[in-house]
Amino acid sequence: MDKRTAAEFARTHGWLATTPVEFQDEVVARADLVRLKTGQPLYAAGDDSGGLFGLIAGRLDVHLTTLGNEHSLAFVGQPGIWIGDIAAVTGQKRIMTIVASGQCEILRLPRAEMMRIVEKTPTAWQYFAAMLAQNFARAVEIIEYLRCPTPARRIAALLLNLVGERTPQALQVSQVEMAEMTHFGRTTVQSALTDLSQLGLVRRRYATIEIVDITALRRFAQAPG
Protein backbone atom coordinates (compact mmCIF):
# COMPACT_ATOMS: atom_id res chain seq x y z
CA MET A 1 0.00 0.00 0.00
CA ASP A 2 1.23 3.49 -0.82
CA LYS A 3 0.46 6.74 1.00
CA ARG A 4 -2.14 7.80 -1.56
CA THR A 5 -4.16 4.63 -1.02
CA ALA A 6 -3.81 4.96 2.75
CA ALA A 7 -4.98 8.57 2.59
CA GLU A 8 -8.04 7.63 0.53
CA PHE A 9 -9.02 5.12 3.21
CA ALA A 10 -8.47 7.61 6.03
CA ARG A 11 -10.62 10.21 4.29
CA THR A 12 -13.59 7.83 4.20
CA HIS A 13 -13.26 5.91 7.49
CA GLY A 14 -13.21 6.97 11.12
CA TRP A 15 -12.43 10.33 12.71
CA LEU A 16 -10.70 12.01 9.75
CA ALA A 17 -13.72 11.33 7.52
CA THR A 18 -15.85 13.51 9.83
CA THR A 19 -13.65 16.59 9.37
CA PRO A 20 -13.66 19.23 6.58
CA VAL A 21 -11.78 18.46 3.38
CA GLU A 22 -9.35 21.34 3.98
CA PHE A 23 -8.37 19.87 7.34
CA GLN A 24 -8.04 16.39 5.80
CA ASP A 25 -5.69 17.85 3.19
CA GLU A 26 -3.46 19.31 5.92
CA VAL A 27 -3.32 16.06 7.89
CA VAL A 28 -2.62 13.90 4.84
CA ALA A 29 0.04 16.23 3.49
CA ARG A 30 1.93 16.26 6.80
CA ALA A 31 1.54 12.56 7.63
CA ASP A 32 3.79 9.70 6.64
CA LEU A 33 3.09 5.99 6.21
CA VAL A 34 4.40 3.58 8.85
CA ARG A 35 4.51 -0.20 8.58
CA LEU A 36 4.68 -2.55 11.56
CA LYS A 37 5.20 -6.30 11.74
CA THR A 38 3.34 -8.64 14.08
CA GLY A 39 4.36 -8.03 17.69
CA GLN A 40 6.17 -4.78 16.94
CA PRO A 41 5.25 -1.95 19.34
CA LEU A 42 3.90 1.29 17.97
CA TYR A 43 4.83 2.89 21.28
CA ALA A 44 5.17 1.88 24.94
CA ALA A 45 3.98 3.37 28.20
CA GLY A 46 6.53 5.95 29.31
CA ASP A 47 7.61 6.89 25.78
CA ASP A 48 7.67 10.54 24.76
CA SER A 49 4.74 11.80 22.73
CA GLY A 50 5.31 11.13 19.06
CA GLY A 51 2.07 12.16 17.45
CA LEU A 52 -1.21 10.74 16.20
CA PHE A 53 -1.66 7.42 14.43
CA GLY A 54 -4.44 6.34 12.08
CA LEU A 55 -4.75 2.60 11.47
CA ILE A 56 -5.31 1.81 7.80
CA ALA A 57 -4.82 -1.96 7.75
CA GLY A 58 -4.16 -4.62 10.36
CA ARG A 59 -4.97 -4.48 14.06
CA LEU A 60 -3.47 -2.62 17.02
CA ASP A 61 -3.70 -4.03 20.55
CA VAL A 62 -4.01 -1.56 23.43
CA HIS A 63 -2.45 -2.65 26.72
CA LEU A 64 -2.83 -0.88 30.05
CA THR A 65 0.02 -1.03 32.55
CA THR A 66 -1.11 -2.66 35.80
CA LEU A 67 0.20 -2.05 39.31
CA GLY A 68 2.36 -5.14 38.92
CA ASN A 69 3.97 -3.55 35.87
CA GLU A 70 2.36 -6.14 33.63
CA HIS A 71 0.31 -5.30 30.57
CA SER A 72 -3.35 -6.09 30.17
CA LEU A 73 -5.26 -6.15 26.89
CA ALA A 74 -7.98 -3.51 27.10
CA PHE A 75 -8.94 -2.88 23.48
CA VAL A 76 -8.22 -4.02 19.93
CA GLY A 77 -8.15 -1.25 17.35
CA GLN A 78 -9.58 -2.00 13.92
CA PRO A 79 -8.88 -0.07 10.67
CA GLY A 80 -10.24 3.47 10.81
CA ILE A 81 -9.28 4.16 14.42
CA TRP A 82 -6.94 7.02 15.42
CA ILE A 83 -4.95 6.79 18.63
CA GLY A 84 -2.22 8.62 20.52
CA ASP A 85 -4.42 11.65 21.09
CA ILE A 86 -3.83 12.19 24.83
CA ALA A 87 -0.06 12.42 24.62
CA ALA A 88 -0.15 14.24 21.29
CA VAL A 89 -2.41 16.98 22.66
CA THR A 90 -0.82 17.34 26.11
CA GLY A 91 2.81 16.63 25.20
CA GLN A 92 3.04 14.22 28.14
CA LYS A 93 4.51 10.72 28.09
CA ARG A 94 2.54 7.75 26.84
CA ILE A 95 0.33 5.98 29.38
CA MET A 96 -0.48 2.90 27.29
CA THR A 97 1.39 0.37 25.18
CA ILE A 98 0.24 -0.27 21.61
CA VAL A 99 1.38 -3.40 19.77
CA ALA A 100 0.77 -4.54 16.20
CA SER A 101 -1.31 -7.67 15.75
CA GLY A 102 -0.59 -8.75 12.21
CA GLN A 103 0.96 -6.59 9.51
CA CYS A 104 -0.12 -2.98 10.03
CA GLU A 105 -0.25 0.07 7.76
CA ILE A 106 -0.51 3.31 9.74
CA LEU A 107 -0.66 7.01 8.92
CA ARG A 108 1.47 8.96 11.40
CA LEU A 109 0.99 12.67 12.06
CA PRO A 110 3.98 13.88 14.13
CA ARG A 111 3.12 16.16 17.04
CA ALA A 112 5.24 18.94 15.55
CA GLU A 113 3.13 18.84 12.37
CA MET A 114 -0.04 18.78 14.42
CA MET A 115 1.12 21.97 16.16
CA ARG A 116 1.88 23.57 12.79
CA ILE A 117 -1.66 22.85 11.63
CA VAL A 118 -3.19 24.63 14.61
CA GLU A 119 -0.71 27.50 14.38
CA LYS A 120 -1.81 28.00 10.78
CA THR A 121 -5.51 27.49 11.54
CA PRO A 122 -6.32 27.85 15.27
CA THR A 123 -9.87 26.56 14.80
CA ALA A 124 -8.39 23.19 13.79
CA TRP A 125 -8.14 22.42 17.51
CA GLN A 126 -11.84 21.58 17.45
CA TYR A 127 -11.20 18.59 15.19
CA PHE A 128 -8.43 17.20 17.39
CA ALA A 129 -10.70 17.79 20.39
CA ALA A 130 -13.42 15.80 18.64
CA MET A 131 -11.02 12.85 18.37
CA LEU A 132 -10.28 13.13 22.09
CA ALA A 133 -14.00 13.16 22.83
CA GLN A 134 -14.66 10.09 20.66
CA ASN A 135 -11.89 8.10 22.31
CA PHE A 136 -12.97 9.25 25.77
CA ALA A 137 -16.52 8.10 25.05
CA ARG A 138 -15.17 4.71 23.98
CA ALA A 139 -13.22 4.46 27.25
CA VAL A 140 -16.38 5.24 29.22
CA GLU A 141 -18.18 2.48 27.31
CA ILE A 142 -15.48 0.04 28.41
CA ILE A 143 -16.10 0.96 32.05
CA GLU A 144 -19.84 0.58 31.56
CA TYR A 145 -19.72 -2.88 29.97
CA LEU A 146 -17.33 -4.17 32.63
CA ARG A 147 -20.05 -3.38 35.18
CA CYS A 148 -22.59 -5.58 33.38
CA PRO A 149 -22.93 -8.86 35.32
CA THR A 150 -24.69 -10.79 32.55
CA PRO A 151 -22.07 -12.48 30.32
CA ALA A 152 -24.03 -12.31 27.05
CA ARG A 153 -24.81 -8.62 27.52
CA ARG A 154 -21.24 -7.80 28.50
CA ILE A 155 -19.91 -9.57 25.40
CA ALA A 156 -22.52 -7.80 23.25
CA ALA A 157 -21.44 -4.43 24.68
CA LEU A 158 -17.77 -5.31 24.09
CA LEU A 159 -18.44 -6.10 20.44
CA LEU A 160 -20.32 -2.82 19.97
CA ASN A 161 -17.45 -0.93 21.59
CA LEU A 162 -14.87 -2.57 19.34
CA VAL A 163 -16.76 -2.18 16.08
CA GLY A 164 -17.76 1.46 16.56
CA GLU A 165 -19.10 2.78 13.26
CA ARG A 166 -17.14 0.38 11.05
CA THR A 167 -18.70 -1.19 7.97
CA PRO A 168 -18.55 -4.11 7.29
CA GLN A 169 -19.09 -5.05 10.91
CA ALA A 170 -16.65 -7.92 11.33
CA LEU A 171 -14.01 -8.00 14.05
CA GLN A 172 -10.65 -9.73 14.18
CA VAL A 173 -10.80 -10.90 17.79
CA SER A 174 -10.45 -14.30 19.44
CA GLN A 175 -12.39 -15.74 22.35
CA VAL A 176 -9.24 -15.70 24.48
CA GLU A 177 -8.85 -11.97 23.81
CA MET A 178 -12.50 -11.32 24.61
CA ALA A 179 -12.07 -13.20 27.87
CA GLU A 180 -9.13 -10.97 28.81
CA MET A 181 -10.95 -7.76 27.91
CA THR A 182 -14.17 -8.68 29.76
CA HIS A 183 -12.53 -10.41 32.75
CA PHE A 184 -14.53 -13.57 32.12
CA GLY A 185 -13.25 -17.10 31.69
CA ARG A 186 -13.01 -18.52 28.18
CA THR A 187 -15.85 -20.98 28.84
CA THR A 188 -18.11 -18.12 29.87
CA VAL A 189 -17.25 -16.23 26.69
CA GLN A 190 -17.97 -19.29 24.55
CA SER A 191 -21.36 -19.72 26.21
CA ALA A 192 -22.21 -16.02 25.76
CA LEU A 193 -21.26 -16.12 22.07
CA THR A 194 -23.42 -19.22 21.62
CA ASP A 195 -26.36 -17.32 23.09
CA LEU A 196 -25.75 -14.36 20.77
CA SER A 197 -25.41 -16.68 17.77
CA GLN A 198 -28.66 -18.49 18.56
CA LEU A 199 -30.40 -15.10 18.76
CA GLY A 200 -29.12 -14.32 15.26
CA LEU A 201 -27.05 -11.36 16.45
CA VAL A 202 -23.54 -12.57 15.60
CA ARG A 203 -21.82 -15.19 13.48
CA ARG A 204 -18.61 -16.86 14.63
CA ARG A 205 -15.66 -17.67 12.41
CA TYR A 206 -12.05 -18.50 13.23
CA ALA A 207 -10.64 -15.53 15.21
CA THR A 208 -13.41 -13.37 13.71
CA ILE A 209 -16.83 -12.27 14.94
CA GLU A 210 -19.33 -10.94 12.41
CA ILE A 211 -22.14 -8.74 13.70
CA VAL A 212 -25.23 -9.82 11.80
CA ASP A 213 -27.70 -7.23 13.15
CA ILE A 214 -26.04 -4.32 14.92
CA THR A 215 -29.34 -2.60 15.78
CA ALA A 216 -30.70 -5.71 17.47
CA LEU A 217 -27.34 -6.31 19.19
CA ARG A 218 -27.46 -2.78 20.61
CA ARG A 219 -31.02 -3.32 21.89
CA PHE A 220 -29.93 -6.56 23.52
CA ALA A 221 -26.88 -4.97 25.17
CA GLN A 222 -28.93 -2.06 26.54
CA ALA A 223 -31.87 -4.13 27.81
CA PRO A 224 -32.36 -4.06 31.61
CA GLY A 225 -31.59 -7.07 33.74
mmCIF file of C-alpha atoms in Angstrom:
data_model
loop_
_atom_site.group_PDB
_atom_site.id
_atom_site.type_symbol
_atom_site.label_atom_id
_atom_site.label_comp_id
_atom_site.label_asym_id
_atom_site.label_seq_id
_atom_site.Cartn_x
_atom_site.Cartn_y
_atom_site.Cartn_z
ATOM 1 C CA MET A 1 0.000 0.000 0.000
ATOM 2 C CA ASP A 2 1.233 3.495 -0.815
ATOM 3 C CA LYS A 3 0.463 6.736 1.004
ATOM 4 C CA ARG A 4 -2.139 7.801 -1.557
ATOM 5 C CA THR A 5 -4.163 4.633 -1.024
ATOM 6 C CA ALA A 6 -3.814 4.965 2.746
ATOM 7 C CA ALA A 7 -4.977 8.570 2.586
ATOM 8 C CA GLU A 8 -8.043 7.632 0.531
ATOM 9 C CA PHE A 9 -9.017 5.116 3.206
ATOM 10 C CA ALA A 10 -8.472 7.606 6.033
ATOM 11 C CA ARG A 11 -10.615 10.208 4.287
ATOM 12 C CA THR A 12 -13.587 7.826 4.203
ATOM 13 C CA HIS A 13 -13.256 5.909 7.494
ATOM 14 C CA GLY A 14 -13.213 6.975 11.123
ATOM 15 C CA TRP A 15 -12.429 10.328 12.706
ATOM 16 C CA LEU A 16 -10.702 12.009 9.748
ATOM 17 C CA ALA A 17 -13.725 11.326 7.520
ATOM 18 C CA THR A 18 -15.852 13.514 9.828
ATOM 19 C CA THR A 19 -13.646 16.592 9.373
ATOM 20 C CA PRO A 20 -13.662 19.234 6.582
ATOM 21 C CA VAL A 21 -11.778 18.458 3.376
ATOM 22 C CA GLU A 22 -9.352 21.337 3.979
ATOM 23 C CA PHE A 23 -8.373 19.866 7.335
ATOM 24 C CA GLN A 24 -8.044 16.394 5.802
ATOM 25 C CA ASP A 25 -5.689 17.852 3.195
ATOM 26 C CA GLU A 26 -3.460 19.305 5.922
ATOM 27 C CA VAL A 27 -3.321 16.056 7.888
ATOM 28 C CA VAL A 28 -2.621 13.898 4.842
ATOM 29 C CA ALA A 29 0.043 16.227 3.487
ATOM 30 C CA ARG A 30 1.928 16.262 6.795
ATOM 31 C CA ALA A 31 1.540 12.565 7.634
ATOM 32 C CA ASP A 32 3.787 9.698 6.642
ATOM 33 C CA LEU A 33 3.088 5.993 6.207
ATOM 34 C CA VAL A 34 4.401 3.580 8.850
ATOM 35 C CA ARG A 35 4.508 -0.199 8.581
ATOM 36 C CA LEU A 36 4.678 -2.549 11.564
ATOM 37 C CA LYS A 37 5.203 -6.303 11.744
ATOM 38 C CA THR A 38 3.344 -8.644 14.082
ATOM 39 C CA GLY A 39 4.362 -8.032 17.691
ATOM 40 C CA GLN A 40 6.174 -4.776 16.939
ATOM 41 C CA PRO A 41 5.253 -1.954 19.339
ATOM 42 C CA LEU A 42 3.897 1.294 17.972
ATOM 43 C CA TYR A 43 4.832 2.889 21.279
ATOM 44 C CA ALA A 44 5.167 1.882 24.935
ATOM 45 C CA ALA A 45 3.975 3.369 28.203
ATOM 46 C CA GLY A 46 6.527 5.946 29.308
ATOM 47 C CA ASP A 47 7.606 6.886 25.775
ATOM 48 C CA ASP A 48 7.671 10.536 24.764
ATOM 49 C CA SER A 49 4.743 11.800 22.726
ATOM 50 C CA GLY A 50 5.314 11.131 19.059
ATOM 51 C CA GLY A 51 2.065 12.162 17.445
ATOM 52 C CA LEU A 52 -1.213 10.744 16.196
ATOM 53 C CA PHE A 53 -1.658 7.423 14.426
ATOM 54 C CA GLY A 54 -4.442 6.343 12.083
ATOM 55 C CA LEU A 55 -4.755 2.605 11.473
ATOM 56 C CA ILE A 56 -5.306 1.815 7.796
ATOM 57 C CA ALA A 57 -4.823 -1.956 7.747
ATOM 58 C CA GLY A 58 -4.157 -4.621 10.358
ATOM 59 C CA ARG A 59 -4.966 -4.484 14.062
ATOM 60 C CA LEU A 60 -3.472 -2.625 17.025
ATOM 61 C CA ASP A 61 -3.699 -4.035 20.553
ATOM 62 C CA VAL A 62 -4.008 -1.563 23.425
ATOM 63 C CA HIS A 63 -2.454 -2.646 26.719
ATOM 64 C CA LEU A 64 -2.829 -0.876 30.051
ATOM 65 C CA THR A 65 0.024 -1.033 32.546
ATOM 66 C CA THR A 66 -1.110 -2.656 35.801
ATOM 67 C CA LEU A 67 0.198 -2.050 39.309
ATOM 68 C CA GLY A 68 2.356 -5.144 38.925
ATOM 69 C CA ASN A 69 3.973 -3.550 35.869
ATOM 70 C CA GLU A 70 2.365 -6.145 33.631
ATOM 71 C CA HIS A 71 0.308 -5.299 30.574
ATOM 72 C CA SER A 72 -3.353 -6.090 30.175
ATOM 73 C CA LEU A 73 -5.256 -6.153 26.890
ATOM 74 C CA ALA A 74 -7.979 -3.514 27.102
ATOM 75 C CA PHE A 75 -8.939 -2.880 23.484
ATOM 76 C CA VAL A 76 -8.218 -4.022 19.932
ATOM 77 C CA GLY A 77 -8.152 -1.250 17.355
ATOM 78 C CA GLN A 78 -9.575 -2.002 13.920
ATOM 79 C CA PRO A 79 -8.882 -0.071 10.671
ATOM 80 C CA GLY A 80 -10.236 3.470 10.813
ATOM 81 C CA ILE A 81 -9.275 4.163 14.423
ATOM 82 C CA TRP A 82 -6.943 7.023 15.421
ATOM 83 C CA ILE A 83 -4.946 6.785 18.625
ATOM 84 C CA GLY A 84 -2.222 8.619 20.517
ATOM 85 C CA ASP A 85 -4.416 11.652 21.093
ATOM 86 C CA ILE A 86 -3.832 12.186 24.827
ATOM 87 C CA ALA A 87 -0.055 12.419 24.624
ATOM 88 C CA ALA A 88 -0.153 14.244 21.290
ATOM 89 C CA VAL A 89 -2.409 16.976 22.662
ATOM 90 C CA THR A 90 -0.818 17.335 26.109
ATOM 91 C CA GLY A 91 2.808 16.627 25.197
ATOM 92 C CA GLN A 92 3.038 14.223 28.139
ATOM 93 C CA LYS A 93 4.514 10.720 28.092
ATOM 94 C CA ARG A 94 2.538 7.751 26.838
ATOM 95 C CA ILE A 95 0.333 5.981 29.379
ATOM 96 C CA MET A 96 -0.476 2.898 27.287
ATOM 97 C CA THR A 97 1.390 0.373 25.178
ATOM 98 C CA ILE A 98 0.239 -0.272 21.607
ATOM 99 C CA VAL A 99 1.381 -3.403 19.773
ATOM 100 C CA ALA A 100 0.768 -4.539 16.197
ATOM 101 C CA SER A 101 -1.307 -7.669 15.754
ATOM 102 C CA GLY A 102 -0.587 -8.749 12.208
ATOM 103 C CA GLN A 103 0.962 -6.591 9.515
ATOM 104 C CA CYS A 104 -0.121 -2.982 10.029
ATOM 105 C CA GLU A 105 -0.246 0.067 7.765
ATOM 106 C CA ILE A 106 -0.510 3.314 9.737
ATOM 107 C CA LEU A 107 -0.665 7.012 8.924
ATOM 108 C CA ARG A 108 1.474 8.956 11.401
ATOM 109 C CA LEU A 109 0.991 12.669 12.058
ATOM 110 C CA PRO A 110 3.982 13.877 14.131
ATOM 111 C CA ARG A 111 3.115 16.159 17.041
ATOM 112 C CA ALA A 112 5.244 18.940 15.552
ATOM 113 C CA GLU A 113 3.132 18.838 12.367
ATOM 114 C CA MET A 114 -0.038 18.781 14.422
ATOM 115 C CA MET A 115 1.118 21.967 16.163
ATOM 116 C CA ARG A 116 1.881 23.573 12.793
ATOM 117 C CA ILE A 117 -1.658 22.849 11.626
ATOM 118 C CA VAL A 118 -3.188 24.629 14.614
ATOM 119 C CA GLU A 119 -0.710 27.502 14.379
ATOM 120 C CA LYS A 120 -1.813 27.997 10.781
ATOM 121 C CA THR A 121 -5.506 27.486 11.542
ATOM 122 C CA PRO A 122 -6.316 27.848 15.269
ATOM 123 C CA THR A 123 -9.867 26.557 14.797
ATOM 124 C CA ALA A 124 -8.386 23.191 13.794
ATOM 125 C CA TRP A 125 -8.138 22.422 17.509
ATOM 126 C CA GLN A 126 -11.845 21.576 17.454
ATOM 127 C CA TYR A 127 -11.197 18.592 15.188
ATOM 128 C CA PHE A 128 -8.429 17.198 17.388
ATOM 129 C CA ALA A 129 -10.695 17.789 20.388
ATOM 130 C CA ALA A 130 -13.419 15.802 18.635
ATOM 131 C CA MET A 131 -11.024 12.854 18.367
ATOM 132 C CA LEU A 132 -10.278 13.132 22.087
ATOM 133 C CA ALA A 133 -14.005 13.161 22.829
ATOM 134 C CA GLN A 134 -14.660 10.092 20.660
ATOM 135 C CA ASN A 135 -11.892 8.102 22.310
ATOM 136 C CA PHE A 136 -12.966 9.246 25.775
ATOM 137 C CA ALA A 137 -16.519 8.102 25.049
ATOM 138 C CA ARG A 138 -15.173 4.708 23.980
ATOM 139 C CA ALA A 139 -13.222 4.455 27.252
ATOM 140 C CA VAL A 140 -16.382 5.240 29.222
ATOM 141 C CA GLU A 141 -18.184 2.482 27.311
ATOM 142 C CA ILE A 142 -15.482 0.037 28.414
ATOM 143 C CA ILE A 143 -16.103 0.958 32.054
ATOM 144 C CA GLU A 144 -19.836 0.583 31.556
ATOM 145 C CA TYR A 145 -19.721 -2.876 29.967
ATOM 146 C CA LEU A 146 -17.334 -4.174 32.632
ATOM 147 C CA ARG A 147 -20.048 -3.378 35.180
ATOM 148 C CA CYS A 148 -22.590 -5.577 33.376
ATOM 149 C CA PRO A 149 -22.932 -8.857 35.323
ATOM 150 C CA THR A 150 -24.694 -10.787 32.551
ATOM 151 C CA PRO A 151 -22.068 -12.484 30.322
ATOM 152 C CA ALA A 152 -24.030 -12.310 27.046
ATOM 153 C CA ARG A 153 -24.811 -8.618 27.519
ATOM 154 C CA ARG A 154 -21.242 -7.799 28.496
ATOM 155 C CA ILE A 155 -19.915 -9.572 25.397
ATOM 156 C CA ALA A 156 -22.522 -7.795 23.250
ATOM 157 C CA ALA A 157 -21.439 -4.429 24.675
ATOM 158 C CA LEU A 158 -17.775 -5.313 24.094
ATOM 159 C CA LEU A 159 -18.440 -6.096 20.438
ATOM 160 C CA LEU A 160 -20.322 -2.825 19.968
ATOM 161 C CA ASN A 161 -17.455 -0.927 21.590
ATOM 162 C CA LEU A 162 -14.873 -2.574 19.343
ATOM 163 C CA VAL A 163 -16.764 -2.176 16.075
ATOM 164 C CA GLY A 164 -17.758 1.464 16.557
ATOM 165 C CA GLU A 165 -19.104 2.779 13.256
ATOM 166 C CA ARG A 166 -17.141 0.382 11.048
ATOM 167 C CA THR A 167 -18.698 -1.195 7.972
ATOM 168 C CA PRO A 168 -18.553 -4.115 7.294
ATOM 169 C CA GLN A 169 -19.091 -5.048 10.905
ATOM 170 C CA ALA A 170 -16.649 -7.922 11.329
ATOM 171 C CA LEU A 171 -14.007 -7.999 14.047
ATOM 172 C CA GLN A 172 -10.651 -9.728 14.184
ATOM 173 C CA VAL A 173 -10.804 -10.898 17.785
ATOM 174 C CA SER A 174 -10.448 -14.299 19.441
ATOM 175 C CA GLN A 175 -12.392 -15.743 22.352
ATOM 176 C CA VAL A 176 -9.238 -15.701 24.475
ATOM 177 C CA GLU A 177 -8.849 -11.968 23.814
ATOM 178 C CA MET A 178 -12.505 -11.319 24.607
ATOM 179 C CA ALA A 179 -12.069 -13.195 27.873
ATOM 180 C CA GLU A 180 -9.133 -10.965 28.806
ATOM 181 C CA MET A 181 -10.954 -7.755 27.913
ATOM 182 C CA THR A 182 -14.170 -8.678 29.758
ATOM 183 C CA HIS A 183 -12.528 -10.413 32.751
ATOM 184 C CA PHE A 184 -14.534 -13.574 32.116
ATOM 185 C CA GLY A 185 -13.252 -17.102 31.686
ATOM 186 C CA ARG A 186 -13.006 -18.515 28.180
ATOM 187 C CA THR A 187 -15.847 -20.984 28.841
ATOM 188 C CA THR A 188 -18.114 -18.119 29.870
ATOM 189 C CA VAL A 189 -17.246 -16.228 26.693
ATOM 190 C CA GLN A 190 -17.972 -19.290 24.551
ATOM 191 C CA SER A 191 -21.358 -19.719 26.210
ATOM 192 C CA ALA A 192 -22.213 -16.025 25.757
ATOM 193 C CA LEU A 193 -21.263 -16.125 22.072
ATOM 194 C CA THR A 194 -23.417 -19.220 21.622
ATOM 195 C CA ASP A 195 -26.358 -17.322 23.094
ATOM 196 C CA LEU A 196 -25.754 -14.359 20.774
ATOM 197 C CA SER A 197 -25.409 -16.683 17.770
ATOM 198 C CA GLN A 198 -28.664 -18.488 18.561
ATOM 199 C CA LEU A 199 -30.403 -15.103 18.759
ATOM 200 C CA GLY A 200 -29.121 -14.322 15.264
ATOM 201 C CA LEU A 201 -27.054 -11.357 16.452
ATOM 202 C CA VAL A 202 -23.542 -12.568 15.596
ATOM 203 C CA ARG A 203 -21.823 -15.187 13.477
ATOM 204 C CA ARG A 204 -18.610 -16.862 14.626
ATOM 205 C CA ARG A 205 -15.658 -17.674 12.412
ATOM 206 C CA TYR A 206 -12.049 -18.496 13.232
ATOM 207 C CA ALA A 207 -10.642 -15.530 15.213
ATOM 208 C CA THR A 208 -13.409 -13.368 13.712
ATOM 209 C CA ILE A 209 -16.826 -12.274 14.939
ATOM 210 C CA GLU A 210 -19.327 -10.942 12.411
ATOM 211 C CA ILE A 211 -22.141 -8.743 13.703
ATOM 212 C CA VAL A 212 -25.234 -9.821 11.803
ATOM 213 C CA ASP A 213 -27.700 -7.235 13.151
ATOM 214 C CA ILE A 214 -26.037 -4.318 14.923
ATOM 215 C CA THR A 215 -29.339 -2.599 15.785
ATOM 216 C CA ALA A 216 -30.698 -5.713 17.472
ATOM 217 C CA LEU A 217 -27.344 -6.309 19.186
ATOM 218 C CA ARG A 218 -27.456 -2.777 20.614
ATOM 219 C CA ARG A 219 -31.017 -3.317 21.889
ATOM 220 C CA PHE A 220 -29.927 -6.559 23.519
ATOM 221 C CA ALA A 221 -26.878 -4.967 25.166
ATOM 222 C CA GLN A 222 -28.931 -2.061 26.538
ATOM 223 C CA ALA A 223 -31.866 -4.127 27.811
ATOM 224 C CA PRO A 224 -32.362 -4.062 31.613
ATOM 225 C CA GLY A 225 -31.592 -7.068 33.745
#
